[in-house]
PDB file of C-alpha atoms in Angstrom:
ATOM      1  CA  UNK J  30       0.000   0.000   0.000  1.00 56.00           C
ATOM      2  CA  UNK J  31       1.583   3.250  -0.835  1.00 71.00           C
ATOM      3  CA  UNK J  32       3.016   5.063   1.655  1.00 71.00           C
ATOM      4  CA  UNK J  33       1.506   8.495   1.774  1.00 86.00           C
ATOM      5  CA  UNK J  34      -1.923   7.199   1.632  1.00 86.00           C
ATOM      6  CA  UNK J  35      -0.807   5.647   4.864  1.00 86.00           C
ATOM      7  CA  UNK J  36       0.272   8.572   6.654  1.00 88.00           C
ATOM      8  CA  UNK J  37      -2.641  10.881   5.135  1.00 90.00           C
ATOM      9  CA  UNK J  38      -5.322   8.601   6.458  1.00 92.00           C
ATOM     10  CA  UNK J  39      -4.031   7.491   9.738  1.00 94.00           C
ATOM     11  CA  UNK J  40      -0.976   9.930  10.125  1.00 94.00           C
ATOM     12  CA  UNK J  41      -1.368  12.686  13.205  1.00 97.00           C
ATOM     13  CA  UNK J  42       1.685  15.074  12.444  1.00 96.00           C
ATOM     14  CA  UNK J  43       0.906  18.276  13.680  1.00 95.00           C
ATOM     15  CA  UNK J  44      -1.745  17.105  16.009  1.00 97.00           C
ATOM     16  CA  UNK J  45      -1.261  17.129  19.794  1.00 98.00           C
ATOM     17  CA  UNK J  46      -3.037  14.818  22.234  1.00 98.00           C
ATOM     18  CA  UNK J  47      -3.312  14.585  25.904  1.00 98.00           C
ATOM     19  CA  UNK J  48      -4.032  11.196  27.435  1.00 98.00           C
ATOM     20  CA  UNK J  49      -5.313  11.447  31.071  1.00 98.00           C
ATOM     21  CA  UNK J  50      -3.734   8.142  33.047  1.00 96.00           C
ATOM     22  CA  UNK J  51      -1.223   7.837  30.664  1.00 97.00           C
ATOM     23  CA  UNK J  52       1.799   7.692  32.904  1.00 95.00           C
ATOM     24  CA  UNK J  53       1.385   3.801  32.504  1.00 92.00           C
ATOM     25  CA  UNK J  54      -0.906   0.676  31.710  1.00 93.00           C
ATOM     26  CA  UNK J  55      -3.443   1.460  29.100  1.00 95.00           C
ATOM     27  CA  UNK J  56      -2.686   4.955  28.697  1.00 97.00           C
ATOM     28  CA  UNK J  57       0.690   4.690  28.149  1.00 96.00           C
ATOM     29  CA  UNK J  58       0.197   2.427  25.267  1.00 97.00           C
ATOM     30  CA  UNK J  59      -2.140   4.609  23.700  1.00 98.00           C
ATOM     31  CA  UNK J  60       0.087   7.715  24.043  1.00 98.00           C
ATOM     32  CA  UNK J  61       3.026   5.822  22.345  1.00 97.00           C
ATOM     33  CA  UNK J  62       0.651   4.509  19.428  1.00 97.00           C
ATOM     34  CA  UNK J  63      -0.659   8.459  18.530  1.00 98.00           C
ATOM     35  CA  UNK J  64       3.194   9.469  19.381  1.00 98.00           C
ATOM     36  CA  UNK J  65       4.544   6.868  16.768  1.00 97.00           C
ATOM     37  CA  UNK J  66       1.827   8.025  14.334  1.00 97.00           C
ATOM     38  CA  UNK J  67       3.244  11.401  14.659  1.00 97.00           C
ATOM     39  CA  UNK J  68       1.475  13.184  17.428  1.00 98.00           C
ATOM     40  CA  UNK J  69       2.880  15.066  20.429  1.00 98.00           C
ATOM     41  CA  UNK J  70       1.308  13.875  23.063  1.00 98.00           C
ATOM     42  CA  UNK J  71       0.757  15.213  26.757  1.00 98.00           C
ATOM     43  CA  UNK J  72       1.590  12.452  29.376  1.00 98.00           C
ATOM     44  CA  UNK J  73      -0.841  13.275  32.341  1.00 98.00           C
ATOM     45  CA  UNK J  74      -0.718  11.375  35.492  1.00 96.00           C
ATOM     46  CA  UNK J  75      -1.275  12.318  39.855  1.00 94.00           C
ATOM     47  CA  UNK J  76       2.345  11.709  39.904  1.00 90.00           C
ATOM     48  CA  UNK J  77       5.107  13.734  38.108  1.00 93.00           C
ATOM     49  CA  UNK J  78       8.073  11.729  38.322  1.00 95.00           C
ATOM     50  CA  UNK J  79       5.731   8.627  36.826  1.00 94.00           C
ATOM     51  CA  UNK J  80       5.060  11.554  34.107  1.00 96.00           C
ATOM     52  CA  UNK J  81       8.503  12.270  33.607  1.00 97.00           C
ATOM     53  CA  UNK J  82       9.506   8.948  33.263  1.00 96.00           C
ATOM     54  CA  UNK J  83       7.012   8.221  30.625  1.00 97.00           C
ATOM     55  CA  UNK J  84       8.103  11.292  28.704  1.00 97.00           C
ATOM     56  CA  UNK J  85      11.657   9.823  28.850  1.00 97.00           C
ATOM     57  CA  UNK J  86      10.425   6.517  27.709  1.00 96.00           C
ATOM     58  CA  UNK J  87       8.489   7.921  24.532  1.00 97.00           C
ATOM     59  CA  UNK J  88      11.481  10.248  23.579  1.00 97.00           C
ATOM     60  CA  UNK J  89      13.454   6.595  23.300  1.00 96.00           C
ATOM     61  CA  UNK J  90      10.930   5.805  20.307  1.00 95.00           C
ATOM     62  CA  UNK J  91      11.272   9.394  19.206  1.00 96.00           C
ATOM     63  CA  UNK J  92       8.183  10.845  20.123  1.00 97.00           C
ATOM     64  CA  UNK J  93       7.788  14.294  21.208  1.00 98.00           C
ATOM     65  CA  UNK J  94       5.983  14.079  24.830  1.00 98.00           C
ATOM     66  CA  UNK J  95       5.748  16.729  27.865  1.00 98.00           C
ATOM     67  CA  UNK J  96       4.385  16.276  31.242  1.00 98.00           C
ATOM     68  CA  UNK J  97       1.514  17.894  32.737  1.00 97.00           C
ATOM     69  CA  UNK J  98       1.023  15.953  36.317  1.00 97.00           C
ATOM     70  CA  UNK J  99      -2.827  16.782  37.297  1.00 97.00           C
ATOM     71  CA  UNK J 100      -6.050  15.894  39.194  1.00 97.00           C
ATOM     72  CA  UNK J 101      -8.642  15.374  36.969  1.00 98.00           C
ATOM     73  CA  UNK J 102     -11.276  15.623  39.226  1.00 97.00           C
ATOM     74  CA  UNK J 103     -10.119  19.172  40.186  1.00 98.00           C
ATOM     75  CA  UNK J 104     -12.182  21.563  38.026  1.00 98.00           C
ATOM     76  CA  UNK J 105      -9.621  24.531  38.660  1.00 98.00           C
ATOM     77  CA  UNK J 106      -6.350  22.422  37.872  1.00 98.00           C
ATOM     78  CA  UNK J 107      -7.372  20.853  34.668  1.00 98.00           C
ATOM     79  CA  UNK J 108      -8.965  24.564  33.611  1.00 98.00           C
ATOM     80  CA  UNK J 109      -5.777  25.845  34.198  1.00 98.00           C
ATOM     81  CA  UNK J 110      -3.152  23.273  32.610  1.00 98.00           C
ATOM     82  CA  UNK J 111      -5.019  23.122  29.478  1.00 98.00           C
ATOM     83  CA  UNK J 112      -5.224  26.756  29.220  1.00 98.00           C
ATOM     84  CA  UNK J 113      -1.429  26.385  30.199  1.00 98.00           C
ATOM     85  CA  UNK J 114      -0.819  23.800  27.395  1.00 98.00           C
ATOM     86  CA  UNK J 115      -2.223  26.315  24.888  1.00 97.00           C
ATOM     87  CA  UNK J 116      -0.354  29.216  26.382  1.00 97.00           C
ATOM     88  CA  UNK J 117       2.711  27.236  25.316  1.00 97.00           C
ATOM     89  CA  UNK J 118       1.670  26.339  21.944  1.00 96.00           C
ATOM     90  CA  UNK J 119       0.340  22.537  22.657  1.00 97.00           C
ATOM     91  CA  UNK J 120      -3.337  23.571  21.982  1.00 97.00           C
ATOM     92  CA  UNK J 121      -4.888  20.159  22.563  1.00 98.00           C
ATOM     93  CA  UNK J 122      -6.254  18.413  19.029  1.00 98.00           C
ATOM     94  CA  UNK J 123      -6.807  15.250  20.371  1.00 98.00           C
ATOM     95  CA  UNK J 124      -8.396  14.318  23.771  1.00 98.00           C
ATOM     96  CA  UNK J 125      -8.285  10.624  25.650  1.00 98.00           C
ATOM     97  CA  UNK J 126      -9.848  10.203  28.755  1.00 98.00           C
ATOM     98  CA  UNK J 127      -8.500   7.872  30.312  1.00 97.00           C
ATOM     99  CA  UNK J 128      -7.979   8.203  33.811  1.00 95.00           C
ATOM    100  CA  UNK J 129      -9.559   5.964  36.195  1.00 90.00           C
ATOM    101  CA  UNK J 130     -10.237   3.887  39.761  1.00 88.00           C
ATOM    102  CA  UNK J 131     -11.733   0.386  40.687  1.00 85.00           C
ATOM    103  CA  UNK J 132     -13.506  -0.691  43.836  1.00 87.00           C
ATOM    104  CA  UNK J 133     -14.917  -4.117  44.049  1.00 86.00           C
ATOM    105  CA  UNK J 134     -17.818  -4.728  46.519  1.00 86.00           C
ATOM    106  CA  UNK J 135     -21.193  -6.173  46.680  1.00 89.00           C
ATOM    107  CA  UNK J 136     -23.776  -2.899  46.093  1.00 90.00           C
ATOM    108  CA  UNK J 137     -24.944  -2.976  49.599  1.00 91.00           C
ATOM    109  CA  UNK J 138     -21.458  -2.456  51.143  1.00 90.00           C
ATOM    110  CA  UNK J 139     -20.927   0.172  48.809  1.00 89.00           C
ATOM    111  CA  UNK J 140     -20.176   3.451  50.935  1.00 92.00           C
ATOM    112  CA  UNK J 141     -21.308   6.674  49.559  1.00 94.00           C
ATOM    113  CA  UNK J 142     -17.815   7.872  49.717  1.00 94.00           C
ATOM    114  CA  UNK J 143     -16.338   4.725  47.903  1.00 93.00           C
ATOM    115  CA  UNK J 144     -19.561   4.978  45.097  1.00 93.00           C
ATOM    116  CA  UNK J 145     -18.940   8.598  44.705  1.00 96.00           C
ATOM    117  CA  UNK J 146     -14.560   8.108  44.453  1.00 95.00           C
ATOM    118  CA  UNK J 147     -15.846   6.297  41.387  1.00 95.00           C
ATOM    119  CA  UNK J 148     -17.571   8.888  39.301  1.00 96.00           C
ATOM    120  CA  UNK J 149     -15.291  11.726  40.618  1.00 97.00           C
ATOM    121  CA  UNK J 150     -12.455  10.663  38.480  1.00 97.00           C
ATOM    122  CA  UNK J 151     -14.352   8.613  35.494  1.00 97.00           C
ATOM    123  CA  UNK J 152     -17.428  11.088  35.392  1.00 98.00           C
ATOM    124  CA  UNK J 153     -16.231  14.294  36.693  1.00 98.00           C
ATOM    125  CA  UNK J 154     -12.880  13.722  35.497  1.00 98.00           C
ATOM    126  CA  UNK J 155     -14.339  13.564  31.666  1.00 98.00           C
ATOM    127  CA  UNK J 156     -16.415  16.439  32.279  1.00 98.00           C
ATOM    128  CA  UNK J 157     -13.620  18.394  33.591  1.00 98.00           C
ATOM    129  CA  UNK J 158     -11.503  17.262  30.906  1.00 98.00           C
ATOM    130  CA  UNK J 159     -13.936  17.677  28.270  1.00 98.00           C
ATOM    131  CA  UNK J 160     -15.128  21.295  28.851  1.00 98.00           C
ATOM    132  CA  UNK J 161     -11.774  22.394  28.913  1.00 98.00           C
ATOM    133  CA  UNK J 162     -10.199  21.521  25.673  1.00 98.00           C
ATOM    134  CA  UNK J 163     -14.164  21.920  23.863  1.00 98.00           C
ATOM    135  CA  UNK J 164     -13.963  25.925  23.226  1.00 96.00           C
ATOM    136  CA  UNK J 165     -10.177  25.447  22.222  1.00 94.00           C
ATOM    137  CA  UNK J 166     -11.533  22.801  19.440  1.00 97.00           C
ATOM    138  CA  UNK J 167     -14.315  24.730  17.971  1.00 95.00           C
ATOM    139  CA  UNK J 168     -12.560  27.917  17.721  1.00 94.00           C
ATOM    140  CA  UNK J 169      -9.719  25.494  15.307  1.00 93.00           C
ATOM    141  CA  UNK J 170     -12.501  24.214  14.007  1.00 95.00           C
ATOM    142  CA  UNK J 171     -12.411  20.917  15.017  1.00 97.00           C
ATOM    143  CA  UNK J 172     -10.753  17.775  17.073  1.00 98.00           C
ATOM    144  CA  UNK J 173     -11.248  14.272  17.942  1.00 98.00           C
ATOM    145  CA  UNK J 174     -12.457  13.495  21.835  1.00 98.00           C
ATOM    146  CA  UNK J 175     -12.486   9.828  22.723  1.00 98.00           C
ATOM    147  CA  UNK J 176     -13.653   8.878  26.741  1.00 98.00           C
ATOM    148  CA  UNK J 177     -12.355   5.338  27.623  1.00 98.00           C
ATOM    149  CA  UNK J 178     -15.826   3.772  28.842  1.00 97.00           C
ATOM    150  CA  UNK J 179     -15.841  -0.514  28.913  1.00 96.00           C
ATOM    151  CA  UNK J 180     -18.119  -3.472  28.390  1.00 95.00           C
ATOM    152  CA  UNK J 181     -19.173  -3.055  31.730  1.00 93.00           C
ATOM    153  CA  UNK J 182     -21.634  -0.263  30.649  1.00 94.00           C
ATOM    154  CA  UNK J 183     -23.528  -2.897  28.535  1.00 94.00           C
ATOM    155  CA  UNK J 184     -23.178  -6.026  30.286  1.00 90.00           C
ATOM    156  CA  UNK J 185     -22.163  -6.038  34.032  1.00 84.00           C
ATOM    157  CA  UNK J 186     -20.966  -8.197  36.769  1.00 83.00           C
ATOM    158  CA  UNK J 187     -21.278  -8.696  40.331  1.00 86.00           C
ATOM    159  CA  UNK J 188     -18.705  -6.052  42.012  1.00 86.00           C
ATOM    160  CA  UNK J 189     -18.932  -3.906  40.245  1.00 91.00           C
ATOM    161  CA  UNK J 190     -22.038  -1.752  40.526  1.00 94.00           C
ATOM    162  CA  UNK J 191     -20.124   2.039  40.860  1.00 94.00           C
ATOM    163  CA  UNK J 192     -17.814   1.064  37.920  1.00 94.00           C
ATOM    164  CA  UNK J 193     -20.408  -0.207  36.053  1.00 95.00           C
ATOM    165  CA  UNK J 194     -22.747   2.643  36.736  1.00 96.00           C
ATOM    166  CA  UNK J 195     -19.661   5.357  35.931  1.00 96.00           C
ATOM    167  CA  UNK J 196     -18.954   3.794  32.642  1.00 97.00           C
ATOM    168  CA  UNK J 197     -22.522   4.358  31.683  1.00 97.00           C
ATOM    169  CA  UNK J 198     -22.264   7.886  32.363  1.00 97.00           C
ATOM    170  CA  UNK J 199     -19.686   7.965  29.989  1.00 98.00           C
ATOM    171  CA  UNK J 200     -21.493   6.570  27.210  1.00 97.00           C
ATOM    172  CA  UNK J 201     -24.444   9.081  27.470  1.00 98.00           C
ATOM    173  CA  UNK J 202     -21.992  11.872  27.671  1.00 98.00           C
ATOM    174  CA  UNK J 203     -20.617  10.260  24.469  1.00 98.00           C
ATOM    175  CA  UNK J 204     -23.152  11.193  23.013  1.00 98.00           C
ATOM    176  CA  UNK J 205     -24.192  14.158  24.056  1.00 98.00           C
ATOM    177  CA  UNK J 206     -20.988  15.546  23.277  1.00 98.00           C
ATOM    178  CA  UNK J 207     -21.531  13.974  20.023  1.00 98.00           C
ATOM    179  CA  UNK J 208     -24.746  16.038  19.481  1.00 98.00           C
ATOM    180  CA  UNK J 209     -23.532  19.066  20.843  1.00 97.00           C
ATOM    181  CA  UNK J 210     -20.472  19.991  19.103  1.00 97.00           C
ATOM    182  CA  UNK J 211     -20.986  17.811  16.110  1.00 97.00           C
ATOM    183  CA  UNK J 212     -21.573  21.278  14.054  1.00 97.00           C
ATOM    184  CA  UNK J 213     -18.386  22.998  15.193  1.00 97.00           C
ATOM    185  CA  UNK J 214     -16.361  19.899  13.715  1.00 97.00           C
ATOM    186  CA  UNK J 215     -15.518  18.048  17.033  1.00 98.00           C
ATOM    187  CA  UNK J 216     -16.258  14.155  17.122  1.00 98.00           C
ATOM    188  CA  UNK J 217     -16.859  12.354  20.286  1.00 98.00           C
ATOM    189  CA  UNK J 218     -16.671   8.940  20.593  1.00 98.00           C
ATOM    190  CA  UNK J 219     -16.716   5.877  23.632  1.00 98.00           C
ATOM    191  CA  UNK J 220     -14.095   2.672  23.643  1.00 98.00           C
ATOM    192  CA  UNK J 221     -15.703  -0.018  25.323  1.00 97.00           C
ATOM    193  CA  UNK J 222     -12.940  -2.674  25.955  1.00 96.00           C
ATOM    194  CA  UNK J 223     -13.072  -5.854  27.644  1.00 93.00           C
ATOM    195  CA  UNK J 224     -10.823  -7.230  30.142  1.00 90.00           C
ATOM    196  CA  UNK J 225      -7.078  -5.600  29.547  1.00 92.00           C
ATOM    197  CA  UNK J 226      -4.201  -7.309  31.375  1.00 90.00           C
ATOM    198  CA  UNK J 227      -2.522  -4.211  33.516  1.00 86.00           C
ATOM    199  CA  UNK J 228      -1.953  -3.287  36.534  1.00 82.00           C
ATOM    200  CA  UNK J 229      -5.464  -2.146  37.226  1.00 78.00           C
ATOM    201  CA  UNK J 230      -6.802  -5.939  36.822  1.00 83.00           C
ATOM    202  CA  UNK J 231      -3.881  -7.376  38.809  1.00 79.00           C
ATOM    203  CA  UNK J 232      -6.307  -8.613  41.343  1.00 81.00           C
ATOM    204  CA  UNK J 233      -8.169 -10.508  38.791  1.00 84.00           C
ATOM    205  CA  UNK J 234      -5.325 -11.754  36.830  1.00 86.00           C
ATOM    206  CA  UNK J 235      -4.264 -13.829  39.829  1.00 87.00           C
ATOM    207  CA  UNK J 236      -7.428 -15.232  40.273  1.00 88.00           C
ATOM    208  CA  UNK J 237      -7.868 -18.826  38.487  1.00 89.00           C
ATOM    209  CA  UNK J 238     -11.706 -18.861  38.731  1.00 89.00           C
ATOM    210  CA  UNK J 239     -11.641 -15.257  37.158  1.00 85.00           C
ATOM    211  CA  UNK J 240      -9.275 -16.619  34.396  1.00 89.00           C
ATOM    212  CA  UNK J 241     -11.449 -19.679  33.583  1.00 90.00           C
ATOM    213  CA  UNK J 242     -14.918 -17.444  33.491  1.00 87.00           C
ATOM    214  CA  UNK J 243     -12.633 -15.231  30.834  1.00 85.00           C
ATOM    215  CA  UNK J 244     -11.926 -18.167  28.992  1.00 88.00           C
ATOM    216  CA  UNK J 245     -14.838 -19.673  28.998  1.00 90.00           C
ATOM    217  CA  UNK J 246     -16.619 -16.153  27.679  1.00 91.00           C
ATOM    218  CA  UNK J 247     -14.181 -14.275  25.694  1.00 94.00           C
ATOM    219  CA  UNK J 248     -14.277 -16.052  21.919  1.00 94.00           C
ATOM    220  CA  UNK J 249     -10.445 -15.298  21.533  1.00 95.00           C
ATOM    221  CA  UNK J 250     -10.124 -17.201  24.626  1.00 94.00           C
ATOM    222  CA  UNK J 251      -7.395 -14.431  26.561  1.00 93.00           C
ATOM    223  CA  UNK J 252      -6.734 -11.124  28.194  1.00 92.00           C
ATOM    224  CA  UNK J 253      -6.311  -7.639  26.067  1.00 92.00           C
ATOM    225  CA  UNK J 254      -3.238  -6.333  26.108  1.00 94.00           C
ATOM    226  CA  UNK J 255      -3.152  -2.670  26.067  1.00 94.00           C
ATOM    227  CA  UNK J 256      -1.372  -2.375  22.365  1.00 95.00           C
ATOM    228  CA  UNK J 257      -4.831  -4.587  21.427  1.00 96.00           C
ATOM    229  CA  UNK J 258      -6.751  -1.441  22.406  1.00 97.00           C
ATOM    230  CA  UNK J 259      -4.530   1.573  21.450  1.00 97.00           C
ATOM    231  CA  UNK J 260      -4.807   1.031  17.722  1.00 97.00           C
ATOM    232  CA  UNK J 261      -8.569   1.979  18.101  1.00 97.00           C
ATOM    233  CA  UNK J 262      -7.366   5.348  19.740  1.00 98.00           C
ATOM    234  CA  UNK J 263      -5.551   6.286  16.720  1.00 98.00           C
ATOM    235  CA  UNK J 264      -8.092   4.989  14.176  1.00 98.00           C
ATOM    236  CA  UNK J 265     -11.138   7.720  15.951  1.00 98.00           C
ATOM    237  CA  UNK J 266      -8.255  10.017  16.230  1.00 98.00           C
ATOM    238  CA  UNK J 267      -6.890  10.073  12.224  1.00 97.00           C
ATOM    239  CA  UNK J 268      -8.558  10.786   9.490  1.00 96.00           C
ATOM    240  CA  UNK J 269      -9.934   7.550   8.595  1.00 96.00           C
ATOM    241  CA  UNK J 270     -12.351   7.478  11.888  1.00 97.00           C
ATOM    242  CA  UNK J 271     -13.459  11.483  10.589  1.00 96.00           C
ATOM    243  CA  UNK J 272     -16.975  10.061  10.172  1.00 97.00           C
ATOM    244  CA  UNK J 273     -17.257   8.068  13.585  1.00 98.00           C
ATOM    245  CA  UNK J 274     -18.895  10.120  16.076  1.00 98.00           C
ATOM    246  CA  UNK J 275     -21.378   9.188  18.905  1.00 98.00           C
ATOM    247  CA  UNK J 276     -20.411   5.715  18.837  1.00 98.00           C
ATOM    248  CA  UNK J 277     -19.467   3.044  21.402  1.00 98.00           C
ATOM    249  CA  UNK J 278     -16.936   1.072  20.357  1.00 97.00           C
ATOM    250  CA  UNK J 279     -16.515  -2.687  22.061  1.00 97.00           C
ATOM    251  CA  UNK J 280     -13.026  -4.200  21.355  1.00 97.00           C
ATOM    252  CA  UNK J 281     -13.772  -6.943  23.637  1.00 95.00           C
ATOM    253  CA  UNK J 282     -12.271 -10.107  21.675  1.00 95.00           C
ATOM    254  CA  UNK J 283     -15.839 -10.734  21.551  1.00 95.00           C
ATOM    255  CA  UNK J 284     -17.332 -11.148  24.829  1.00 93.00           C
ATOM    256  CA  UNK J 285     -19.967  -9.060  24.252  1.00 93.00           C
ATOM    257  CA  UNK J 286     -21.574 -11.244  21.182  1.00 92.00           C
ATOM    258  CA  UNK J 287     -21.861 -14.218  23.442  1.00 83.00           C
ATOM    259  CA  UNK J 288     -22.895 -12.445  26.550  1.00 69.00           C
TER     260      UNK J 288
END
């Protein structure tokens, strides 16, 4: 396939991205795949020296990266480092939310404050993330959002009701963003993956009942790696995903056909 097709349709050069959570796991991969397709790309993380050392990582492959170590369930600090990331000339093209926490109780021992942990950094943390870079968009004229939602907001389990519930949100606001700012050239779209081996399913992965049930569900018969999932990223985020918007996206090796 010739070569310039190849970076015209799925190239980002010139585009910048910020991944939320991306100072490892999933994130990370999905920062390095829009880095090697040409992007810069904004590591964000809690913890700057897990930023920095991402940035050094992704500077190895050649890939222009720069930290920006914030809460994304602070209004006020994610406000302020986009504006800051603008300011500096790394107006934000491309946003991946990504960031996110796990609890894993029955519903009735759910505490409020342990239910509400939950949407503060998936639901609040996309909303804060998402009105920020949205006036910076339209006035370009355009950019690609994509909100990392999962299966579990169309077929649950028991555990995980606040997860479950949070990832939900996510898919409506999919699509109200979607709706919204559709006109003013910005797509909005939802990734729905299944069950990713990090460090955020550690718990599970140790579990051989857990790995059996995956097994036993999952057509492909195994765990997503994070590189299965960050090719999807890049695909909404490139020209040849222009046309996608509004849409939850299941890459889920199948799980969800059988469930």
């Amino acid at each position: 396939m010739n070569i310039d097709y190849l970076q015209e349709t799925f190239g980002l050069r010139g585009r910048t991205a910020l991944i939320t959570g991306s100072g490892s796991g999933l994130g990370h991969a999905i920062a390095a795949s829009l880095g090697q397709a040409g992007a810069r790309v904004v590591i964000n993380d809690l913890d700057l020296p897990r930023c920095e050392a991402a940035v050094r990582e992704l500077a190895r492959q050649g890939v222009e990266a720069r930290p920006a170590p914030f809460d994304v369930s602070d209004h006020e600090a994610v406000r302020q480092a986009v504006a800051d990331l603008a300011a500096a000339g790394w107006a934000v093209d491309v946003l991946v939310s990504n960031a996110g926490n796990q609890n894993r109780m029955p519903l009735v021992d759910q505490a409020p404050e342990a239910w509400r942990s939950l949407f503060k950094v998936h639901v609040d943390g996309a909303f804060n993330c998402v009105q920020a870079v949205l006036p910076h968009m339209a006035a370009r004229g355009g950019g690609c959002i994509v909100l990392m939602s999962s299966v579990a907001a169309v077929a649950s389990m028991p555990g995980i009701s606040a997860y479950a519930s949070a990832k939900g949100a996510l898919a409506a606001l999919t699509r109200s963003v979607a709706v919204e700012y559709g006109e003013k050239g910005v797509t909005c779209n939802a990734l729905a993956p299944g069950f990713v081996r990090t460090r955020f399913t550690e718990a599970l992965q140790e579990k051989a009942q857990f790995n059996a049930f995956l097994e036993d569900s999952v057509p492909l018969k195994r765990w997503a790696e994070p590189e299965d999932i960050a090719p999807a990223v890049l695909y909404l985020a490139s020209r040849a995903g222009r046309f996608v918007n509004g849409h939850l996206l299941a890459i889920d090796g199948g799980l969800l056909a059988r469930m």
